């Protein structure tokens, strides 16, 4: 039986869920001739209890963290320490699985060569355990026309609570108390998290060189929304949602994030209630709708484990599309920004 030693960066909700899932997969790993061992876990605070993770495995020192391991799983987030370890692991030829959409969006130029070689696995970075990256890669046989998605559950929660009458500040405090907000709340409410995700999807489907700064310049959050705006829209048969979109404009592919006004019959409204949802339109496949859980420790950890299986079976990681897809002149959906 061959031993595979895993270094895990991040012992929070997702990291702990992954540690608890690993023993349940022991028999499957053994069927592949492998014994997967959690070797060490990098965290900010080694004194904090981590479900499923023995305290002896915890360290707060990134130095030597990758020594004598075969795979790095990174679920800590951020674009500094996480990026440095991910790049070091890739340079050393380790298997790398990450759920870090910010890293993928903002430091793509450094990661792209490894992604193009199939050495980077990142299904969990968008829509958590709902396998949208694999699905979209399977659609390369189509001419992509556009896609629109609700990919941040925190904003969906805030909007729903304001529709119910809570003020923005009240809804924000509730979300904070429930642990829904990122450490930097602007990543959620400012639309940055959604922008990270649509950037990842855009590079996978239409343009491997899609620029983060351009996406960021077309990103608006929900801070200006009020209960009155949301309730008035509902009274008129519409719903206001924070939507991340990818579409052609003036001969190039554009990604944007902003609140838009959608008919209540729109699939993003009917399918995106309490879930992440994405509408893809291509030729000849037509319109496809994907919906499912977009957050949560176990849900995200399941996608990380799925990627680990892909890597162990020798399946390449998520490849960006080889070259930019030509922009067509077909009509695309016009969404009304709020």
Short mmCIF file of N, CA, C and O in Angstrom, two decimals, residues 189-274:
data_model
loop_
_atom_site.label_atom_id
_atom_site.label_comp_id
_atom_site.label_asym_id
_atom_site.label_seq_id
_atom_site.Cartn_x
_atom_site.Cartn_y
_atom_site.Cartn_z
N UNK A 189 -20.40 42.01 0.33
CA UNK A 189 -21.38 43.05 -0.01
C UNK A 189 -20.90 43.96 -1.13
O UNK A 189 -21.71 44.58 -1.82
N UNK A 190 -19.60 44.06 -1.32
CA UNK A 190 -19.07 44.87 -2.41
C UNK A 190 -19.00 44.15 -3.74
O UNK A 190 -18.58 44.73 -4.74
N UNK A 191 -19.41 42.88 -3.76
CA UNK A 191 -19.43 42.12 -5.00
C UNK A 191 -18.11 41.50 -5.39
O UNK A 191 -18.01 40.85 -6.44
N UNK A 192 -17.08 41.66 -4.54
CA UNK A 192 -15.73 41.18 -4.91
C UNK A 192 -15.68 39.66 -5.00
O UNK A 192 -15.08 39.10 -5.92
N UNK A 193 -16.31 38.98 -4.05
CA UNK A 193 -16.34 37.52 -4.07
C UNK A 193 -16.98 37.02 -5.37
O UNK A 193 -16.46 36.10 -6.02
N UNK A 194 -18.09 37.63 -5.75
CA UNK A 194 -18.75 37.24 -7.01
C UNK A 194 -17.86 37.54 -8.20
O UNK A 194 -17.83 36.76 -9.18
N UNK A 195 -17.13 38.65 -8.14
CA UNK A 195 -16.22 39.01 -9.23
C UNK A 195 -15.09 38.00 -9.36
O UNK A 195 -14.70 37.63 -10.47
N UNK A 196 -14.55 37.55 -8.23
CA UNK A 196 -13.53 36.51 -8.27
C UNK A 196 -14.05 35.28 -9.02
O UNK A 196 -13.38 34.69 -9.87
N UNK A 197 -15.28 34.89 -8.69
CA UNK A 197 -15.84 33.65 -9.24
C UNK A 197 -16.15 33.76 -10.73
O UNK A 197 -15.86 32.83 -11.49
N UNK A 198 -16.71 34.88 -11.17
CA UNK A 198 -17.01 35.00 -12.59
C UNK A 198 -15.72 35.12 -13.39
O UNK A 198 -15.67 34.71 -14.56
N UNK A 199 -14.66 35.64 -12.78
CA UNK A 199 -13.37 35.68 -13.46
C UNK A 199 -12.85 34.26 -13.70
O UNK A 199 -12.36 33.94 -14.79
N UNK A 200 -12.95 33.41 -12.68
CA UNK A 200 -12.54 32.01 -12.84
C UNK A 200 -13.35 31.34 -13.94
O UNK A 200 -12.79 30.65 -14.82
N UNK A 201 -14.66 31.55 -13.94
CA UNK A 201 -15.51 30.92 -14.95
C UNK A 201 -15.20 31.45 -16.35
O UNK A 201 -15.22 30.70 -17.33
N UNK A 202 -14.92 32.74 -16.44
CA UNK A 202 -14.62 33.33 -17.75
C UNK A 202 -13.36 32.76 -18.36
O UNK A 202 -13.31 32.49 -19.58
N UNK A 203 -12.34 32.55 -17.55
CA UNK A 203 -11.08 31.99 -18.07
C UNK A 203 -11.25 30.53 -18.47
O UNK A 203 -10.56 30.04 -19.36
N UNK A 204 -12.15 29.86 -17.82
CA UNK A 204 -12.40 28.45 -18.12
C UNK A 204 -13.18 28.29 -19.42
O UNK A 204 -13.04 27.28 -20.11
N UNK A 205 -14.01 29.30 -19.77
CA UNK A 205 -14.96 29.09 -20.85
C UNK A 205 -14.77 29.96 -22.09
O UNK A 205 -15.08 29.53 -23.19
N UNK A 206 -14.28 31.21 -21.93
CA UNK A 206 -14.25 32.08 -23.11
C UNK A 206 -12.92 32.78 -23.36
O UNK A 206 -12.59 33.08 -24.51
N UNK A 207 -12.14 33.07 -22.32
CA UNK A 207 -10.91 33.83 -22.53
C UNK A 207 -9.91 33.54 -21.41
O UNK A 207 -10.08 34.01 -20.28
N UNK A 208 -8.86 32.76 -21.69
CA UNK A 208 -7.89 32.42 -20.65
C UNK A 208 -7.13 33.64 -20.12
O UNK A 208 -6.52 33.59 -19.06
N UNK A 209 -7.18 34.75 -20.87
CA UNK A 209 -6.47 35.96 -20.46
C UNK A 209 -7.39 37.02 -19.88
O UNK A 209 -6.98 38.19 -19.77
N UNK A 210 -8.61 36.64 -19.50
CA UNK A 210 -9.54 37.61 -18.92
C UNK A 210 -8.88 38.31 -17.73
O UNK A 210 -8.42 37.68 -16.79
N UNK A 211 -8.88 39.65 -17.77
CA UNK A 211 -8.11 40.42 -16.80
C UNK A 211 -8.93 40.76 -15.56
O UNK A 211 -10.05 41.26 -15.66
N UNK A 212 -8.32 40.51 -14.41
CA UNK A 212 -8.99 40.78 -13.14
C UNK A 212 -9.30 42.26 -12.96
O UNK A 212 -10.38 42.62 -12.49
N UNK A 213 -8.38 43.13 -13.34
CA UNK A 213 -8.63 44.56 -13.12
C UNK A 213 -9.83 45.05 -13.92
O UNK A 213 -10.59 45.91 -13.45
N UNK A 214 -10.04 44.48 -15.10
CA UNK A 214 -11.20 44.88 -15.89
C UNK A 214 -12.50 44.38 -15.26
O UNK A 214 -13.52 45.07 -15.28
N UNK A 215 -12.47 43.17 -14.71
CA UNK A 215 -13.66 42.66 -14.03
C UNK A 215 -13.96 43.52 -12.81
O UNK A 215 -15.11 43.90 -12.57
N UNK A 216 -12.94 43.84 -12.06
CA UNK A 216 -13.12 44.64 -10.85
C UNK A 216 -13.71 46.01 -11.17
O UNK A 216 -14.55 46.53 -10.43
N UNK A 217 -13.31 46.58 -12.31
CA UNK A 217 -13.82 47.89 -12.69
C UNK A 217 -15.30 47.86 -13.05
O UNK A 217 -15.96 48.91 -13.08
N UNK A 218 -15.83 46.66 -13.34
CA UNK A 218 -17.25 46.51 -13.69
C UNK A 218 -18.03 45.86 -12.54
O UNK A 218 -19.07 45.23 -12.75
N UNK A 219 -17.54 46.02 -11.31
CA UNK A 219 -18.15 45.37 -10.15
C UNK A 219 -18.78 46.40 -9.21
O UNK A 219 -18.13 47.36 -8.81
N UNK A 220 -20.07 46.17 -8.89
CA UNK A 220 -20.79 46.97 -7.91
C UNK A 220 -21.46 46.03 -6.92
O UNK A 220 -21.90 44.94 -7.28
N UNK A 221 -21.56 46.48 -5.67
CA UNK A 221 -22.16 45.66 -4.63
C UNK A 221 -23.59 46.04 -4.33
O UNK A 221 -24.27 46.68 -5.15
N UNK A 222 -24.04 45.68 -3.14
CA UNK A 222 -25.45 45.85 -2.77
C UNK A 222 -25.66 46.89 -1.67
O UNK A 222 -26.77 47.03 -1.16
N UNK A 223 -24.61 47.62 -1.31
CA UNK A 223 -24.71 48.52 -0.16
C UNK A 223 -25.77 49.60 -0.34
O UNK A 223 -26.29 50.14 0.65
N UNK A 224 -26.09 49.95 -1.58
CA UNK A 224 -27.06 51.03 -1.84
C UNK A 224 -28.50 50.55 -1.86
O UNK A 224 -29.42 51.37 -1.95
N UNK A 225 -28.73 49.25 -1.77
CA UNK A 225 -30.10 48.75 -1.83
C UNK A 225 -30.83 49.04 -0.52
O UNK A 225 -30.24 49.06 0.55
N UNK A 226 -32.13 49.25 -0.63
CA UNK A 226 -32.97 49.51 0.54
C UNK A 226 -34.16 48.57 0.53
O UNK A 226 -34.55 48.05 -0.53
N UNK A 227 -34.79 48.35 1.71
CA UNK A 227 -36.00 47.53 1.73
C UNK A 227 -37.08 48.07 0.79
O UNK A 227 -37.79 47.29 0.14
N UNK A 228 -37.17 49.38 0.68
CA UNK A 228 -38.19 49.98 -0.17
C UNK A 228 -37.97 49.62 -1.64
O UNK A 228 -38.91 49.28 -2.36
N UNK A 229 -36.72 49.68 -2.09
CA UNK A 229 -36.40 49.32 -3.47
C UNK A 229 -36.76 47.87 -3.75
O UNK A 229 -37.36 47.54 -4.78
N UNK A 230 -36.40 47.00 -2.83
CA UNK A 230 -36.62 45.57 -3.03
C UNK A 230 -38.11 45.22 -2.98
O UNK A 230 -38.61 44.42 -3.77
N UNK A 231 -38.82 45.82 -2.03
CA UNK A 231 -40.25 45.54 -1.90
C UNK A 231 -41.04 46.10 -3.07
O UNK A 231 -42.00 45.48 -3.53
N UNK A 232 -40.64 47.27 -3.58
CA UNK A 232 -41.31 47.85 -4.73
C UNK A 232 -41.13 46.97 -5.96
O UNK A 232 -42.06 46.74 -6.74
N UNK A 233 -39.91 46.43 -6.12
CA UNK A 233 -39.65 45.53 -7.25
C UNK A 233 -40.55 44.30 -7.16
O UNK A 233 -41.16 43.87 -8.16
N UNK A 234 -40.67 43.72 -5.96
CA UNK A 234 -41.52 42.54 -5.78
C UNK A 234 -42.97 42.86 -6.09
O UNK A 234 -43.70 42.06 -6.70
N UNK A 235 -43.41 44.05 -5.68
CA UNK A 235 -44.80 44.45 -5.93
C UNK A 235 -45.08 44.55 -7.43
O UNK A 235 -46.22 44.38 -7.87
N UNK A 236 -44.03 44.81 -8.22
CA UNK A 236 -44.18 44.94 -9.67
C UNK A 236 -43.87 43.63 -10.40
O UNK A 236 -43.82 43.60 -11.63
N UNK A 237 -43.64 42.54 -9.64
CA UNK A 237 -43.38 41.25 -10.26
C UNK A 237 -41.93 40.99 -10.60
O UNK A 237 -41.62 40.13 -11.44
N UNK A 238 -41.01 41.68 -9.92
CA UNK A 238 -39.58 41.53 -10.17
C UNK A 238 -38.85 41.22 -8.87
O UNK A 238 -39.38 41.44 -7.78
N UNK A 239 -37.64 40.73 -9.00
CA UNK A 239 -36.76 40.53 -7.86
C UNK A 239 -35.40 41.15 -8.19
O UNK A 239 -34.93 41.06 -9.32
N UNK A 240 -34.80 41.78 -7.21
CA UNK A 240 -33.46 42.35 -7.38
C UNK A 240 -32.44 41.37 -6.81
O UNK A 240 -32.57 40.93 -5.66
N UNK A 241 -31.47 41.00 -7.61
CA UNK A 241 -30.45 40.03 -7.21
C UNK A 241 -29.07 40.56 -7.60
O UNK A 241 -28.93 41.30 -8.58
N UNK A 242 -28.05 40.16 -6.85
CA UNK A 242 -26.68 40.44 -7.24
C UNK A 242 -26.26 39.37 -8.24
O UNK A 242 -26.18 38.19 -7.89
N UNK A 243 -26.00 39.78 -9.47
CA UNK A 243 -25.74 38.83 -10.55
C UNK A 243 -24.34 39.06 -11.13
O UNK A 243 -23.96 40.20 -11.42
N UNK A 244 -23.61 37.98 -11.27
CA UNK A 244 -22.32 37.99 -11.96
C UNK A 244 -22.55 37.49 -13.38
O UNK A 244 -23.16 36.43 -13.57
N UNK A 245 -22.07 38.24 -14.36
CA UNK A 245 -22.37 37.93 -15.76
C UNK A 245 -21.12 37.90 -16.62
O UNK A 245 -20.12 38.58 -16.33
N UNK A 246 -21.22 37.13 -17.69
CA UNK A 246 -20.18 37.07 -18.71
C UNK A 246 -20.89 37.20 -20.05
O UNK A 246 -21.79 36.42 -20.35
N UNK A 247 -20.49 38.19 -20.87
CA UNK A 247 -21.21 38.44 -22.11
C UNK A 247 -20.31 39.22 -23.08
O UNK A 247 -19.32 39.84 -22.66
N UNK A 248 -20.64 39.20 -24.37
CA UNK A 248 -19.86 39.98 -25.34
C UNK A 248 -20.32 41.44 -25.35
O UNK A 248 -21.51 41.73 -25.22
N UNK A 249 -19.34 42.31 -25.53
CA UNK A 249 -19.66 43.75 -25.63
C UNK A 249 -18.57 44.43 -26.46
O UNK A 249 -17.39 44.34 -26.14
N UNK A 250 -18.99 45.08 -27.54
CA UNK A 250 -18.07 45.81 -28.41
C UNK A 250 -16.90 44.95 -28.86
O UNK A 250 -15.74 45.36 -28.84
N UNK A 251 -17.21 43.71 -29.24
CA UNK A 251 -16.21 42.83 -29.81
C UNK A 251 -15.30 42.12 -28.84
O UNK A 251 -14.33 41.47 -29.27
N UNK A 252 -15.57 42.19 -27.54
CA UNK A 252 -14.74 41.46 -26.58
C UNK A 252 -15.60 40.88 -25.46
O UNK A 252 -16.75 41.27 -25.28
N UNK A 253 -15.02 39.93 -24.73
CA UNK A 253 -15.73 39.32 -23.62
C UNK A 253 -15.60 40.20 -22.38
O UNK A 253 -14.51 40.66 -22.06
N UNK A 254 -16.72 40.41 -21.72
CA UNK A 254 -16.78 41.27 -20.55
C UNK A 254 -17.38 40.49 -19.39
O UNK A 254 -18.35 39.73 -19.57
N UNK A 255 -16.82 40.66 -18.21
CA UNK A 255 -17.41 40.11 -16.99
C UNK A 255 -17.80 41.27 -16.09
O UNK A 255 -17.06 42.25 -15.97
N UNK A 256 -18.96 41.16 -15.46
CA UNK A 256 -19.47 42.24 -14.63
C UNK A 256 -20.27 41.66 -13.47
O UNK A 256 -20.84 40.57 -13.56
N UNK A 257 -20.30 42.42 -12.37
CA UNK A 257 -21.10 42.06 -11.19
C UNK A 257 -21.87 43.30 -10.77
O UNK A 257 -21.28 44.37 -10.62
N UNK A 258 -23.20 43.17 -10.58
CA UNK A 258 -24.02 44.30 -10.18
C UNK A 258 -25.41 43.80 -9.80
O UNK A 258 -25.83 42.73 -10.24
N UNK A 259 -26.14 44.57 -9.00
CA UNK A 259 -27.54 44.21 -8.74
C UNK A 259 -28.37 44.46 -9.99
O UNK A 259 -28.22 45.49 -10.66
N UNK A 260 -29.23 43.50 -10.32
CA UNK A 260 -30.09 43.65 -11.48
C UNK A 260 -31.53 43.31 -11.09
O UNK A 260 -31.78 42.60 -10.11
N UNK A 261 -32.45 43.77 -11.91
CA UNK A 261 -33.88 43.56 -11.71
C UNK A 261 -34.33 42.44 -12.66
O UNK A 261 -34.22 42.59 -13.88
N UNK A 262 -34.80 41.33 -12.09
CA UNK A 262 -35.18 40.16 -12.87
C UNK A 262 -36.66 39.85 -12.70
O UNK A 262 -37.20 39.97 -11.59
N UNK A 263 -37.33 39.40 -13.77
CA UNK A 263 -38.70 38.93 -13.61
C UNK A 263 -38.73 37.76 -12.62
O UNK A 263 -37.80 36.96 -12.56
N UNK A 264 -39.81 37.67 -11.84
CA UNK A 264 -39.89 36.60 -10.85
C UNK A 264 -39.91 35.21 -11.49
O UNK A 264 -39.64 34.21 -10.82
N UNK A 265 -40.18 35.14 -12.80
CA UNK A 265 -40.17 33.87 -13.51
C UNK A 265 -38.77 33.50 -14.02
O UNK A 265 -38.57 32.40 -14.55
N UNK A 266 -37.80 34.39 -13.87
CA UNK A 266 -36.45 34.12 -14.37
C UNK A 266 -35.84 32.94 -13.61
O UNK A 266 -36.01 32.83 -12.39
N UNK A 267 -35.12 32.05 -14.29
CA UNK A 267 -34.56 30.88 -13.60
C UNK A 267 -33.61 31.23 -12.46
O UNK A 267 -33.49 30.46 -11.51
N UNK A 268 -32.95 32.39 -12.53
CA UNK A 268 -32.10 32.77 -11.40
C UNK A 268 -32.92 33.09 -10.16
O UNK A 268 -32.41 32.97 -9.04
N UNK A 269 -34.17 33.47 -10.35
CA UNK A 269 -35.04 33.74 -9.21
C UNK A 269 -35.70 32.45 -8.74
O UNK A 269 -35.71 32.14 -7.54
N UNK A 270 -36.21 31.66 -9.66
CA UNK A 270 -36.91 30.44 -9.27
C UNK A 270 -35.96 29.36 -8.76
O UNK A 270 -36.29 28.62 -7.83
N UNK A 271 -34.76 29.27 -9.35
CA UNK A 271 -33.80 28.24 -8.97
C UNK A 271 -32.79 28.73 -7.93
O UNK A 271 -32.15 27.93 -7.27
N UNK A 272 -32.65 30.04 -7.80
CA UNK A 272 -31.61 30.59 -6.93
C UNK A 272 -32.08 30.97 -5.55
O UNK A 272 -31.35 31.63 -4.82
N UNK A 273 -33.26 30.54 -5.16
CA UNK A 273 -33.76 30.85 -3.83
C UNK A 273 -33.04 29.99 -2.79
O UNK A 273 -33.25 28.77 -2.71
N UNK A 274 -32.15 30.61 -2.03
CA UNK A 274 -31.39 29.89 -1.01
C UNK A 274 -30.25 29.06 -1.55
O UNK A 274 -29.61 28.33 -0.79
#
